[in-house]
XYZ file of C-alpha atoms in Angstrom:
729
model
C 24.034 -10.124 -29.190
C 26.475 -12.340 -27.221
C 24.642 -13.931 -24.177
C 25.705 -12.717 -21.011
C 28.347 -15.420 -19.808
C 27.515 -17.168 -16.541
C 30.916 -18.093 -15.715
C 33.035 -15.370 -13.928
C 36.127 -13.758 -15.275
C 38.739 -12.819 -12.369
C 40.334 -9.578 -12.633
C 43.422 -9.119 -10.812
C 43.950 -5.760 -8.873
C 46.455 -4.181 -11.162
C 44.206 -4.828 -14.147
C 41.227 -2.906 -12.239
C 41.188 0.415 -13.878
C 40.751 3.928 -11.988
C 37.149 3.728 -11.674
C 36.956 1.299 -8.867
C 39.269 3.641 -6.315
C 37.002 6.327 -7.473
C 33.563 4.697 -6.796
C 35.071 3.583 -3.514
C 35.815 7.324 -2.290
C 32.300 8.194 -3.663
C 31.068 5.446 -1.133
C 33.166 6.823 1.794
C 31.666 10.189 1.061
C 28.132 8.869 1.422
C 27.390 9.540 -2.617
C 27.237 5.767 -3.181
C 25.917 3.039 -1.346
C 28.504 0.284 -0.814
C 25.654 -2.026 -2.653
C 26.046 0.162 -5.670
C 29.710 -0.359 -5.990
C 29.352 -3.993 -5.130
C 26.959 -4.706 -8.241
C 29.184 -2.644 -10.335
C 32.275 -4.778 -9.147
C 30.176 -7.765 -9.897
C 29.158 -6.577 -13.633
C 33.287 -5.835 -14.028
C 33.924 -9.455 -13.146
C 31.455 -11.175 -14.831
C 31.459 -9.938 -18.006
C 34.318 -8.707 -18.169
C 33.271 -5.646 -18.792
C 36.042 -2.711 -18.861
C 34.408 0.140 -20.669
C 34.126 2.979 -17.783
C 31.033 4.237 -19.621
C 29.150 1.119 -18.771
C 30.152 0.790 -15.172
C 29.664 4.334 -14.449
C 25.892 3.886 -15.883
C 25.655 0.351 -13.576
C 26.531 2.364 -10.733
C 24.481 5.623 -11.135
C 21.384 3.120 -12.009
C 21.664 1.510 -8.903
C 22.375 4.674 -6.536
C 19.352 6.133 -8.105
C 17.111 2.902 -7.434
C 18.422 3.683 -3.977
C 16.548 6.980 -4.149
C 13.180 5.674 -5.504
C 13.791 5.803 -9.138
C 12.992 3.047 -11.197
C 15.849 3.669 -13.749
C 18.346 5.923 -15.158
C 17.588 8.964 -17.727
C 20.626 9.354 -19.630
C 20.063 12.288 -21.156
C 18.772 13.976 -17.863
C 22.159 12.698 -16.107
C 24.112 14.201 -18.622
C 21.929 17.740 -18.677
C 21.911 17.802 -14.905
C 24.697 15.591 -13.345
C 24.292 17.209 -10.024
C 21.052 15.744 -9.674
C 22.714 12.239 -8.810
C 24.995 11.066 -6.367
C 23.929 12.141 -2.968
C 23.039 10.677 0.400
C 19.846 8.525 0.779
C 16.693 10.304 2.031
C 16.691 11.218 5.690
C 20.015 10.003 5.889
C 22.900 12.888 7.683
C 24.277 15.331 5.427
C 27.480 14.670 3.446
C 29.882 17.448 3.642
C 29.061 19.771 1.250
C 32.771 20.378 0.190
C 33.040 16.522 -0.083
C 29.983 16.159 -2.063
C 31.020 19.299 -4.400
C 34.221 16.934 -5.197
C 32.689 14.117 -5.613
C 30.119 15.765 -8.254
C 33.193 17.498 -9.893
C 34.613 14.188 -10.696
C 31.423 13.013 -11.901
C 30.764 15.998 -14.142
C 34.449 15.299 -15.782
C 33.602 11.928 -16.316
C 30.243 12.664 -18.011
C 32.071 15.294 -20.330
C 33.760 12.684 -21.824
C 30.743 10.439 -22.877
C 29.225 12.911 -25.314
C 25.646 12.879 -25.917
C 22.918 10.312 -24.602
C 22.841 8.871 -27.934
C 26.590 8.180 -27.939
C 26.487 6.913 -24.509
C 23.452 4.587 -25.276
C 25.229 3.195 -28.118
C 28.534 2.389 -25.615
C 25.869 0.569 -23.111
C 23.951 -1.554 -26.197
C 27.383 -2.867 -27.141
C 28.062 -4.338 -23.937
C 27.393 -8.244 -23.260
C 25.527 -7.342 -19.734
C 23.064 -5.170 -21.174
C 19.663 -6.209 -23.173
C 18.851 -3.547 -25.958
C 15.200 -2.828 -26.089
C 15.291 0.771 -27.101
C 12.104 1.613 -29.363
C 11.918 4.640 -32.116
C 10.144 7.549 -30.894
C 6.861 6.720 -32.647
C 6.686 3.050 -31.516
C 4.501 2.219 -28.586
C 6.776 1.050 -25.609
C 5.266 -2.424 -24.964
C 7.416 -5.492 -24.924
C 7.474 -8.923 -23.399
C 8.755 -8.937 -19.644
C 10.184 -12.476 -20.419
C 11.854 -11.629 -23.537
C 15.648 -12.660 -23.767
C 15.501 -15.112 -20.931
C 19.094 -15.411 -20.663
C 18.784 -12.497 -17.966
C 21.423 -10.083 -18.499
C 21.236 -8.075 -15.474
C 20.287 -4.682 -17.422
C 18.361 -3.408 -19.835
C 18.623 -0.368 -22.086
C 15.120 0.790 -22.991
C 12.934 3.954 -23.588
C 12.757 5.398 -26.742
C 15.766 6.472 -29.259
C 15.550 10.228 -28.147
C 15.104 9.428 -24.286
C 17.041 6.164 -23.588
C 16.574 4.609 -20.042
C 18.707 2.265 -18.061
C 17.311 -0.233 -15.742
C 18.281 -2.967 -13.208
C 16.442 -6.076 -15.235
C 13.963 -6.755 -12.391
C 12.432 -3.011 -12.467
C 12.407 -3.053 -16.211
C 10.223 -6.138 -15.878
C 8.026 -4.944 -13.451
C 7.343 -1.994 -15.558
C 6.683 -3.796 -18.733
C 4.237 -6.039 -16.745
C 2.250 -3.076 -15.470
C 2.148 -1.627 -18.815
C 0.786 -4.946 -20.475
C -1.568 -5.318 -17.589
C -2.848 -1.663 -17.913
C -2.988 -1.694 -21.998
C -4.972 -5.147 -21.855
C -7.693 -3.523 -19.587
C -7.865 -0.077 -21.229
C -8.472 -1.740 -24.739
C -11.624 -3.286 -23.608
C -14.772 -0.641 -23.016
C -17.539 -2.102 -21.491
C -21.063 -1.672 -22.994
C -23.358 -0.153 -20.504
C -27.049 0.345 -20.395
C -27.007 4.176 -20.525
C -30.619 4.604 -19.602
C -30.186 2.131 -16.456
C -27.092 3.553 -15.338
C -28.560 7.383 -15.585
C -31.656 6.063 -13.508
C -29.066 4.579 -10.872
C -27.188 7.796 -10.701
C -29.960 10.098 -10.194
C -30.833 8.105 -7.034
C -27.596 8.548 -5.767
C -26.668 11.858 -6.472
C -28.617 15.199 -5.725
C -29.321 17.420 -8.499
C -26.060 20.259 -8.593
C -25.840 23.355 -10.392
C -22.052 23.196 -10.710
C -19.947 20.229 -12.295
C -20.157 17.219 -10.073
C -17.175 15.291 -10.335
C -18.066 12.627 -8.385
C -21.183 11.870 -10.637
C -18.685 11.999 -13.664
C -16.218 9.590 -11.863
C -19.178 7.043 -10.862
C -20.534 7.077 -14.541
C -17.018 6.757 -16.183
C -15.807 3.988 -14.093
C -18.649 1.812 -15.311
C -17.259 1.298 -18.631
C -13.730 0.746 -17.726
C -11.826 -2.471 -16.187
C -9.095 -0.016 -14.923
C -9.923 3.220 -13.562
C -8.178 5.940 -11.003
C -9.937 8.370 -8.711
C -7.669 10.944 -7.761
C -8.371 14.037 -5.661
C -6.934 15.843 -2.540
C -8.182 15.358 0.804
C -11.848 15.531 1.579
C -12.888 15.486 -2.375
C -14.871 12.347 -1.890
C -12.969 9.690 -2.942
C -14.399 7.067 -1.028
C -17.826 8.532 -1.099
C -17.579 8.260 -4.595
C -16.466 4.474 -4.615
C -19.217 3.489 -2.081
C -21.657 5.038 -4.600
C -19.813 3.306 -7.521
C -19.775 0.034 -6.036
C -23.635 0.491 -5.430
C -24.210 1.244 -9.071
C -22.191 -1.364 -10.460
C -23.995 -3.859 -8.124
C -27.537 -2.691 -9.041
C -26.613 -3.070 -12.917
C -25.704 -6.748 -12.569
C -28.436 -8.377 -14.664
C -31.160 -10.235 -12.602
C -30.490 -13.769 -11.943
C -26.901 -13.245 -11.747
C -24.756 -13.375 -8.354
C -23.689 -10.282 -7.043
C -20.101 -8.965 -7.917
C -17.183 -10.370 -6.021
C -15.866 -7.559 -4.364
C -12.511 -7.268 -2.593
C -11.227 -3.870 -0.689
C -7.353 -3.436 -0.138
C -5.181 -0.659 0.969
C -1.195 -0.679 1.141
C -0.885 -0.675 5.169
C -2.792 -1.928 7.928
C -3.930 1.485 8.992
C -4.551 2.746 5.639
C -7.037 -0.332 5.735
C -8.538 0.288 8.779
C -9.370 3.802 7.842
C -11.072 2.799 4.739
C -12.927 0.449 6.496
C -14.241 3.127 8.531
C -15.033 5.362 6.046
C -16.796 3.028 3.990
C -18.811 1.881 6.997
C -19.760 5.635 7.690
C -20.642 6.367 3.710
C -22.968 3.218 3.954
C -25.422 5.064 6.368
C -25.840 7.790 4.032
C -26.965 5.491 0.890
C -30.846 4.836 0.183
C -31.552 1.491 2.158
C -31.902 -0.625 -1.408
C -28.336 0.031 -2.003
C -26.808 -0.803 1.348
C -26.848 -4.393 1.718
C -23.849 -6.479 2.681
C -23.589 -8.018 -0.875
C -23.536 -4.478 -2.293
C -21.033 -2.812 0.018
C -18.620 -5.015 1.503
C -16.702 -3.566 4.753
C -13.951 -6.141 5.119
C -10.541 -4.164 3.839
C -7.480 -6.399 3.480
C -3.669 -5.326 3.131
C -2.572 -5.908 -0.177
C -0.144 -8.386 1.057
C -3.073 -10.339 2.543
C -5.037 -9.870 -0.493
C -2.533 -11.470 -2.683
C -1.598 -13.867 -0.103
C 2.180 -13.364 0.807
C 4.164 -16.222 1.150
C 6.254 -15.610 4.331
C 10.193 -15.585 3.622
C 10.016 -14.612 -0.041
C 8.938 -11.950 -2.616
C 6.151 -14.129 -3.983
C 2.494 -14.410 -3.501
C -0.298 -17.085 -3.930
C -2.163 -15.382 -6.490
C -0.499 -14.494 -9.554
C -1.251 -14.917 -13.356
C -1.881 -18.739 -13.141
C -3.969 -18.391 -9.988
C -5.710 -15.221 -10.056
C -7.982 -13.455 -7.057
C -11.407 -14.908 -7.198
C -12.898 -11.385 -7.565
C -14.949 -9.431 -10.014
C -13.917 -6.270 -8.671
C -10.620 -5.095 -6.649
C -10.708 -1.473 -5.090
C -7.112 -0.070 -3.746
C -7.053 2.974 -1.638
C -4.067 4.904 -0.827
C -2.516 3.867 -4.159
C 0.032 6.578 -4.264
C 1.962 4.266 -1.506
C 1.861 1.276 -4.016
C 5.349 0.855 -5.481
C 6.277 -0.632 -9.295
C 6.932 -4.553 -7.861
C 3.455 -4.434 -5.785
C 1.303 -2.971 -8.862
C 2.925 -5.523 -11.143
C 2.176 -8.315 -8.573
C -1.643 -6.754 -8.452
C -2.090 -6.605 -12.123
C -0.816 -9.973 -12.622
C -3.384 -11.369 -10.163
C -6.379 -10.099 -11.772
C -8.691 -12.363 -13.512
C -8.875 -10.896 -17.096
C -12.539 -9.554 -17.029
C -12.387 -8.030 -13.379
C -12.505 -4.670 -12.796
C -9.317 -2.425 -10.620
C -10.200 0.655 -9.440
C -7.181 2.970 -7.987
C -7.832 5.508 -4.964
C -5.177 8.016 -4.041
C -4.019 11.467 -4.174
C -1.494 11.847 -6.686
C 0.033 14.859 -5.017
C 1.189 12.796 -1.760
C 4.406 11.575 -1.282
C 5.377 8.416 -3.526
C 5.739 5.036 -2.239
C 9.119 4.138 0.069
C 9.903 1.721 -2.746
C 10.951 2.518 -6.125
C 8.455 4.164 -8.310
C 5.665 6.599 -8.216
C 2.850 4.868 -10.018
C 0.176 6.808 -9.368
C 1.557 9.991 -10.045
C 3.104 8.583 -13.469
C -0.236 7.426 -14.396
C -2.081 10.547 -13.459
C 0.356 12.866 -15.206
C -2.244 15.395 -16.901
C -5.192 14.615 -14.922
C -6.147 18.117 -14.243
C -6.360 19.122 -17.815
C -8.323 16.221 -18.276
C -7.556 15.395 -21.965
C -11.077 13.712 -22.863
C -11.840 12.611 -26.327
C -14.844 13.907 -28.044
C -16.496 10.376 -27.871
C -15.801 10.180 -24.047
C -17.360 13.743 -23.501
C -20.295 12.758 -25.707
C -21.077 9.502 -23.810
C -20.582 11.507 -20.508
C -23.047 13.961 -21.666
C -25.950 11.053 -22.583
C -25.268 9.581 -18.887
C -24.723 12.584 -16.458
C -26.591 15.406 -18.317
C -23.311 17.522 -17.971
C -21.606 18.674 -21.005
C -18.001 19.362 -20.030
C -16.204 22.649 -21.024
C -14.116 22.733 -24.242
C -10.961 23.101 -22.440
C -11.380 19.750 -21.204
C -11.651 18.169 -24.468
C -8.643 16.977 -26.468
C -9.237 14.852 -29.940
C -5.619 13.168 -29.498
C -6.227 12.359 -25.863
C -4.353 9.211 -24.598
C -6.491 6.094 -23.895
C -5.313 6.199 -20.261
C -6.895 9.758 -19.874
C -10.102 8.473 -20.399
C -10.354 6.240 -17.231
C -9.318 8.996 -14.998
C -11.201 11.454 -13.050
C -9.719 14.005 -10.504
C -11.866 15.287 -8.148
C -11.692 18.848 -7.084
C -14.297 20.258 -4.595
C -13.196 19.737 -1.184
C -15.901 18.957 1.277
C -13.233 18.857 4.415
C -11.451 22.264 3.722
C -12.506 25.417 2.414
C -9.899 26.739 0.068
C -10.098 30.201 1.082
C -8.494 29.502 4.238
C -6.721 27.341 7.106
C -5.433 24.010 6.205
C -7.110 23.829 2.449
C -5.521 27.073 1.747
C -2.088 26.115 3.202
C -1.933 22.498 1.120
C -3.012 24.330 -2.091
C -0.625 26.916 -1.858
C 2.360 24.667 -1.321
C 0.790 22.376 -4.008
C 0.913 25.269 -6.480
C 2.832 24.420 -9.788
C 3.973 28.008 -10.447
C 4.431 30.037 -7.226
C 7.921 31.834 -7.438
C 7.294 33.803 -4.187
C 5.925 30.450 -2.556
C 7.620 31.133 0.979
C 6.563 34.706 1.152
C 2.897 33.674 0.434
C 3.058 30.748 2.783
C 4.153 33.215 5.834
C 1.721 35.558 5.130
C -0.863 32.854 5.041
C 0.301 31.769 8.522
C 0.154 35.395 9.734
C -3.136 36.199 8.448
C -4.536 32.806 9.743
C -3.113 33.690 13.198
C -6.067 36.008 13.731
C -8.617 34.060 12.481
C -10.969 32.400 14.395
C -13.380 30.227 11.948
C -12.402 26.603 13.227
C -14.337 25.492 10.133
C -11.200 26.256 7.779
C -8.870 24.077 10.003
C -6.624 26.310 12.118
C -2.977 26.511 11.129
C -0.121 27.717 13.144
C 3.737 28.129 12.373
C 6.034 28.083 15.531
C 9.835 29.300 15.917
C 12.044 26.473 16.609
C 15.408 27.435 17.167
C 16.492 23.849 18.667
C 14.919 20.278 18.714
C 14.334 20.768 22.566
C 12.932 24.023 22.699
C 9.940 25.230 25.066
C 7.349 25.290 22.484
C 7.962 21.667 21.365
C 7.916 20.646 25.037
C 4.595 22.629 25.273
C 2.856 21.388 22.370
C 4.086 17.716 23.405
C 2.426 17.933 26.787
C -0.782 19.319 25.376
C -0.912 16.590 22.525
C 0.240 13.373 24.323
C -0.839 14.525 28.038
C -3.552 17.277 28.029
C -7.394 16.728 28.415
C -8.798 14.127 26.349
C -5.269 12.962 24.990
C -4.768 9.099 24.875
C -2.558 8.912 28.069
C -5.362 10.885 29.990
C -7.817 8.268 28.574
C -5.244 5.781 29.409
C -5.040 6.716 32.820
C -8.332 8.077 33.955
C -10.505 5.328 32.460
C -8.360 2.433 33.119
C -10.661 -0.619 34.274
C -10.412 -1.972 38.155
C -8.930 -5.395 38.664
C -11.200 -8.173 37.500
C -12.917 -6.098 35.097
C -14.549 -8.368 32.048
C -12.928 -8.758 28.795
C -15.295 -6.763 26.986
C -14.645 -3.910 29.429
C -10.906 -4.028 28.577
C -11.595 -3.904 25.170
C -13.695 -0.790 25.255
C -11.215 0.820 27.049
C -8.277 -0.107 24.739
C -10.546 1.116 21.725
C -11.003 4.693 23.253
C -7.273 4.780 24.031
C -6.650 4.089 20.505
C -9.250 6.299 19.025
C -7.818 9.079 21.429
C -4.288 8.458 20.064
C -5.502 9.619 16.672
C -6.172 13.415 18.276
C -2.850 14.155 17.903
C 0.859 13.248 16.045
C 4.480 14.533 15.758
C 5.742 14.381 12.364
C 9.120 14.768 11.321
C 10.944 14.329 7.562
C 14.316 12.685 9.016
C 14.899 9.426 10.920
C 18.004 9.928 12.855
C 19.735 13.043 14.474
C 18.196 15.184 17.191
C 15.602 16.301 14.663
C 14.364 12.821 13.649
C 12.161 10.214 14.893
C 15.129 8.754 17.052
C 16.074 12.077 18.891
C 12.571 13.758 18.928
C 11.374 10.489 20.674
C 13.782 10.743 23.494
C 12.965 14.170 24.044
C 9.520 13.668 24.236
C 9.634 10.705 26.401
C 11.849 12.818 28.736
C 9.298 15.413 28.541
C 6.338 13.347 29.439
C 8.592 11.749 32.402
C 9.409 15.148 33.717
C 7.456 17.074 36.639
C 4.182 17.972 35.487
C 3.570 21.540 34.272
C 1.396 24.138 35.773
C -2.200 23.229 35.560
C -1.545 19.686 34.169
C -1.410 16.195 35.954
C 1.255 13.880 35.345
C 0.287 11.761 32.000
C 0.876 8.254 33.864
C 4.773 8.199 34.641
C 5.537 6.260 31.359
C 7.263 3.466 33.079
C 8.447 5.232 36.170
C 8.169 2.970 39.067
C 5.845 5.592 40.946
C 3.320 4.657 38.935
C 2.923 1.028 39.802
C 3.312 -0.080 36.408
C 5.962 -2.589 35.504
C 9.596 -1.789 34.065
C 11.891 -3.522 31.888
C 12.915 -6.472 33.891
C 10.163 -6.504 36.288
C 7.238 -9.147 36.084
C 4.934 -8.730 32.795
C 7.132 -6.127 31.310
C 8.004 -8.008 28.014
C 11.570 -7.518 26.420
C 13.593 -4.625 25.422
C 12.147 -2.397 22.721
C 13.245 0.134 20.211
C 13.492 2.823 22.597
C 16.693 4.025 24.319
C 17.266 2.012 27.595
C 15.068 -0.899 26.294
C 11.964 -0.262 28.300
C 8.577 -1.453 27.799
C 6.078 0.693 29.704
C 2.279 1.793 29.604
C 1.572 4.194 27.063
C 4.536 3.686 24.482
C 2.932 3.888 21.379
C 4.521 1.340 18.642
C 4.582 0.983 14.636
C 5.297 -2.196 13.186
C 8.166 -2.060 10.622
C 7.484 -5.396 9.433
C 4.599 -7.730 8.182
C 4.153 -10.586 10.713
C 2.002 -12.967 9.363
C 2.082 -15.201 12.490
C 0.615 -12.366 14.531
C -1.555 -10.881 11.920
C 0.459 -7.642 11.942
C 1.103 -5.505 8.834
C 3.780 -3.096 8.363
C 2.466 0.214 9.441
C 0.218 -1.108 11.964
C 0.121 0.984 15.174
C -0.668 -0.060 18.841
C -0.555 1.239 22.225
C 0.909 -0.627 25.303
C -1.125 -0.816 28.031
C -1.130 -2.271 31.698
C -3.734 -4.660 31.953
C -5.278 -5.790 35.034
C -4.385 -9.551 36.180
C -7.218 -11.807 36.754
C -7.774 -13.540 40.000
C -8.491 -13.512 43.346
C -8.407 -9.858 44.975
C -7.068 -11.209 48.303
C -3.663 -12.450 46.412
C -0.543 -10.906 47.099
C 0.253 -7.850 45.323
C 3.013 -9.190 43.103
C 0.634 -11.686 41.833
C -2.058 -8.552 41.191
C 0.730 -6.860 39.440
C -0.662 -5.228 35.748
C 0.456 -7.234 32.541
C 1.474 -5.526 29.753
C -0.089 -6.001 26.288
C -0.195 -4.034 23.226
C -3.546 -3.213 22.002
C -3.977 -2.941 18.039
C -7.105 -1.887 16.152
C -8.385 -4.706 13.955
C -9.766 -3.963 10.645
C -13.155 -5.012 11.751
C -13.205 -2.423 14.472
C -11.912 -4.709 17.664
C -8.902 -4.879 19.441
C -5.965 -7.279 19.301
C -3.742 -7.683 22.054
C -0.222 -8.924 21.657
C 2.577 -9.576 24.357
C 5.214 -7.379 23.955
C 7.798 -10.203 23.887
C 6.383 -11.615 20.792
C 6.795 -7.948 18.848
C 10.208 -8.279 17.060
C 10.067 -5.432 14.654
C 8.331 -2.264 16.010
C 9.469 1.504 17.076
C 8.084 3.919 19.199
C 6.114 6.674 17.290
C 5.751 9.598 19.577
C 7.372 11.052 16.852
C 6.621 9.214 13.116
C 8.237 10.241 9.669
C 5.802 11.732 7.216
C 6.348 8.971 4.930
C 4.831 6.379 7.501
C 2.024 8.712 8.551
C 0.542 8.190 4.920
C -2.850 6.373 5.089
C -3.283 8.159 8.543
C -5.464 11.051 9.643
C -5.348 12.952 12.861
C -7.274 15.854 14.557
C -3.677 17.753 15.039
C -0.674 16.927 12.998
C 2.280 18.925 13.912
C 5.407 18.981 11.394
C 9.124 19.685 12.601
C 11.458 20.700 10.286
C 15.328 20.495 10.864
C 17.592 23.283 10.704
C 19.516 21.803 7.802
C 19.186 21.096 3.932
C 17.960 17.393 3.327
C 17.013 15.596 -0.106
C 14.038 14.237 1.728
C 12.588 17.897 2.212
C 10.134 18.571 -0.565
C 6.984 20.104 -1.408
C 5.409 16.496 -1.700
C 6.530 15.987 2.088
C 5.094 19.160 3.125
C 1.714 18.752 1.579
C 1.320 15.131 2.915
C 2.154 16.542 6.453
C -0.423 19.361 6.104
C -3.239 16.744 4.687
C -2.905 14.537 7.307
C -4.576 16.846 9.933
C -8.538 17.138 10.074
C -8.508 20.370 12.245
C -5.278 21.758 13.188
C -1.933 21.796 11.615
C 1.330 23.069 13.173
C 4.564 23.916 11.509
C 7.493 23.941 13.670
C 10.929 25.402 11.998
C 13.872 27.482 12.966
C 15.140 28.028 9.335
C 13.599 30.071 6.574
C 16.388 28.625 4.100
C 15.203 25.409 4.606
C 11.374 25.975 4.344
C 11.802 27.761 1.210
C 13.952 24.955 -0.402
C 11.794 22.566 0.885
C 8.906 24.729 -1.059
C 10.787 24.926 -4.187
C 11.786 21.128 -4.483
C 9.450 18.594 -5.966
C 10.088 14.723 -6.035
C 10.755 13.829 -9.644
C 11.164 9.927 -9.717
C 12.263 8.859 -12.839
C 10.513 5.785 -14.668
C 9.266 5.107 -18.211
C 5.379 4.596 -17.277
C 4.563 8.423 -17.577
C 5.115 8.012 -21.325
């Protein structure tokens, strides 16, 4: 095939076909991004490419990537053209009439292409596309560095399911696929008697199938393993016991395993650290040594050694991690790029264990790696040899419906935990999450509404309370009351901040203990939303919440701290110690402002997703000094992975946003005593069952759903996230 030329070939405006004006119109409507059009123009002029079938495919591939898809499925696009071309998630809705016009235009263009096979052949003939398709019977394993002249797109997949990739994303998939195949091909030899002895010491006898024990056993023989399951099913408990078993199986005289614990975000890392520390207390003393159970959890960026200002890391294939075992929690948040980099950095003989809920929202960036890898996990698909080995080690004989003589190699390295120890599936949060997540439920909306009605009369708090609240407008009284109770009521973080503030001159350890208490209390309540913009999104709700908390106190409540009002004595924007303007409208930093870090800041040791609270810290000094010099200073307190507190000047925080309200996407990796989800009054592509499920499972004891439209709730319950990739093959 002719190499893709490096020298641009310029086309005059008159030579450009009608596609350019059509695509520009699609951008105006919001169906395409300016980036998608710019890339298509670039391909057209660099080729030159004049085949509209190719240019349409380029634009759609880029557009799909913006929606989190790794590639464009040609056959699926021809079969369901209305599934492509739409506003980005959580962006303002496009006019239905205009969007219908765009999609009609797309349908007309696609009708002229014929079948996916014909379309793929036209793409394969283009000099800008590298054809890497494989016959249906061929395993799709390819060299990611093949054809190094780097044509910008790759046609891959199988002959009966052609997939078009931007080259970078095809390379990520190939690196993941290659890394997994290498690890799955190697099955470790394990001393069955020794392993069974260790399992007997860690697990109590059970009358029912113990999936935690099965996961712990099966993971010992694989260099790659996935432990998936819903909230409270014991993923962390299982991995803590697995680490203990693996250390106990190290031959005498050899050093203990070098173990690294990681998570995608700072808050997920902190939560994993807390969970592992708690679970260590339940281990027999011989298993709870620091060597056997490390507790320092890193973000993935810090683990790999991110190089600021680039996409590269200090650890890679040529300089792998100094580790024998890496455990990654909240793996559903890991996108294809990060997973490829992680696998590249793994030593050849090291183990990689992923923990996560396959049913949660996928990563914000492109890909749904955990979901792709866990397809079929509920049905198990263990080969007879796997089942026989498990019976030797655990004493359990799996039911015949879990046995599949043709089970894929990947399925032998996955265990799905099924029994929730946090939620009772008979009611409350557990029942709601299970109902939302059911694969087949044609009357799901009616069933969900019935469950809320039934639970309204239930007093069993052990189930986790659920409540549905009508919300006709985003500034309704019901929301104001919920906000007051959650953020300003008894035991709320604002109450702790105000009532337990240290006196001037308090020693640093007292200030730190107070800040830690405030940060812990902040986990008591969190308002979640699906959107970022508009009155139903983070921006509008944050402004409403701040107005509500600054207003006169409701009956029976004290004012929660003034939140920046001058009457509180705390500094306002422009006053000494107030710091610089923040993300909130009005540009104010104020005591009580919760902030979320939106970009990694290696200089401050803060990662994307870290949450802190702004506090007015007493100035040290002479009690007889002037009132101006004794005015409190504003500092933002962030929790550290080790359980301490890091103080940051507001003026040093360049990428933060207020999180009285938080998107469900950014809540992943967090848990709150009470989580409340606000749904908008209009449809949006971001509203899916995965989003509802993720929001529900952020709550540990109480969940509140606020919605004003049954139609919107019904559409969200009916819609699933289906990200296109080649990894599920």
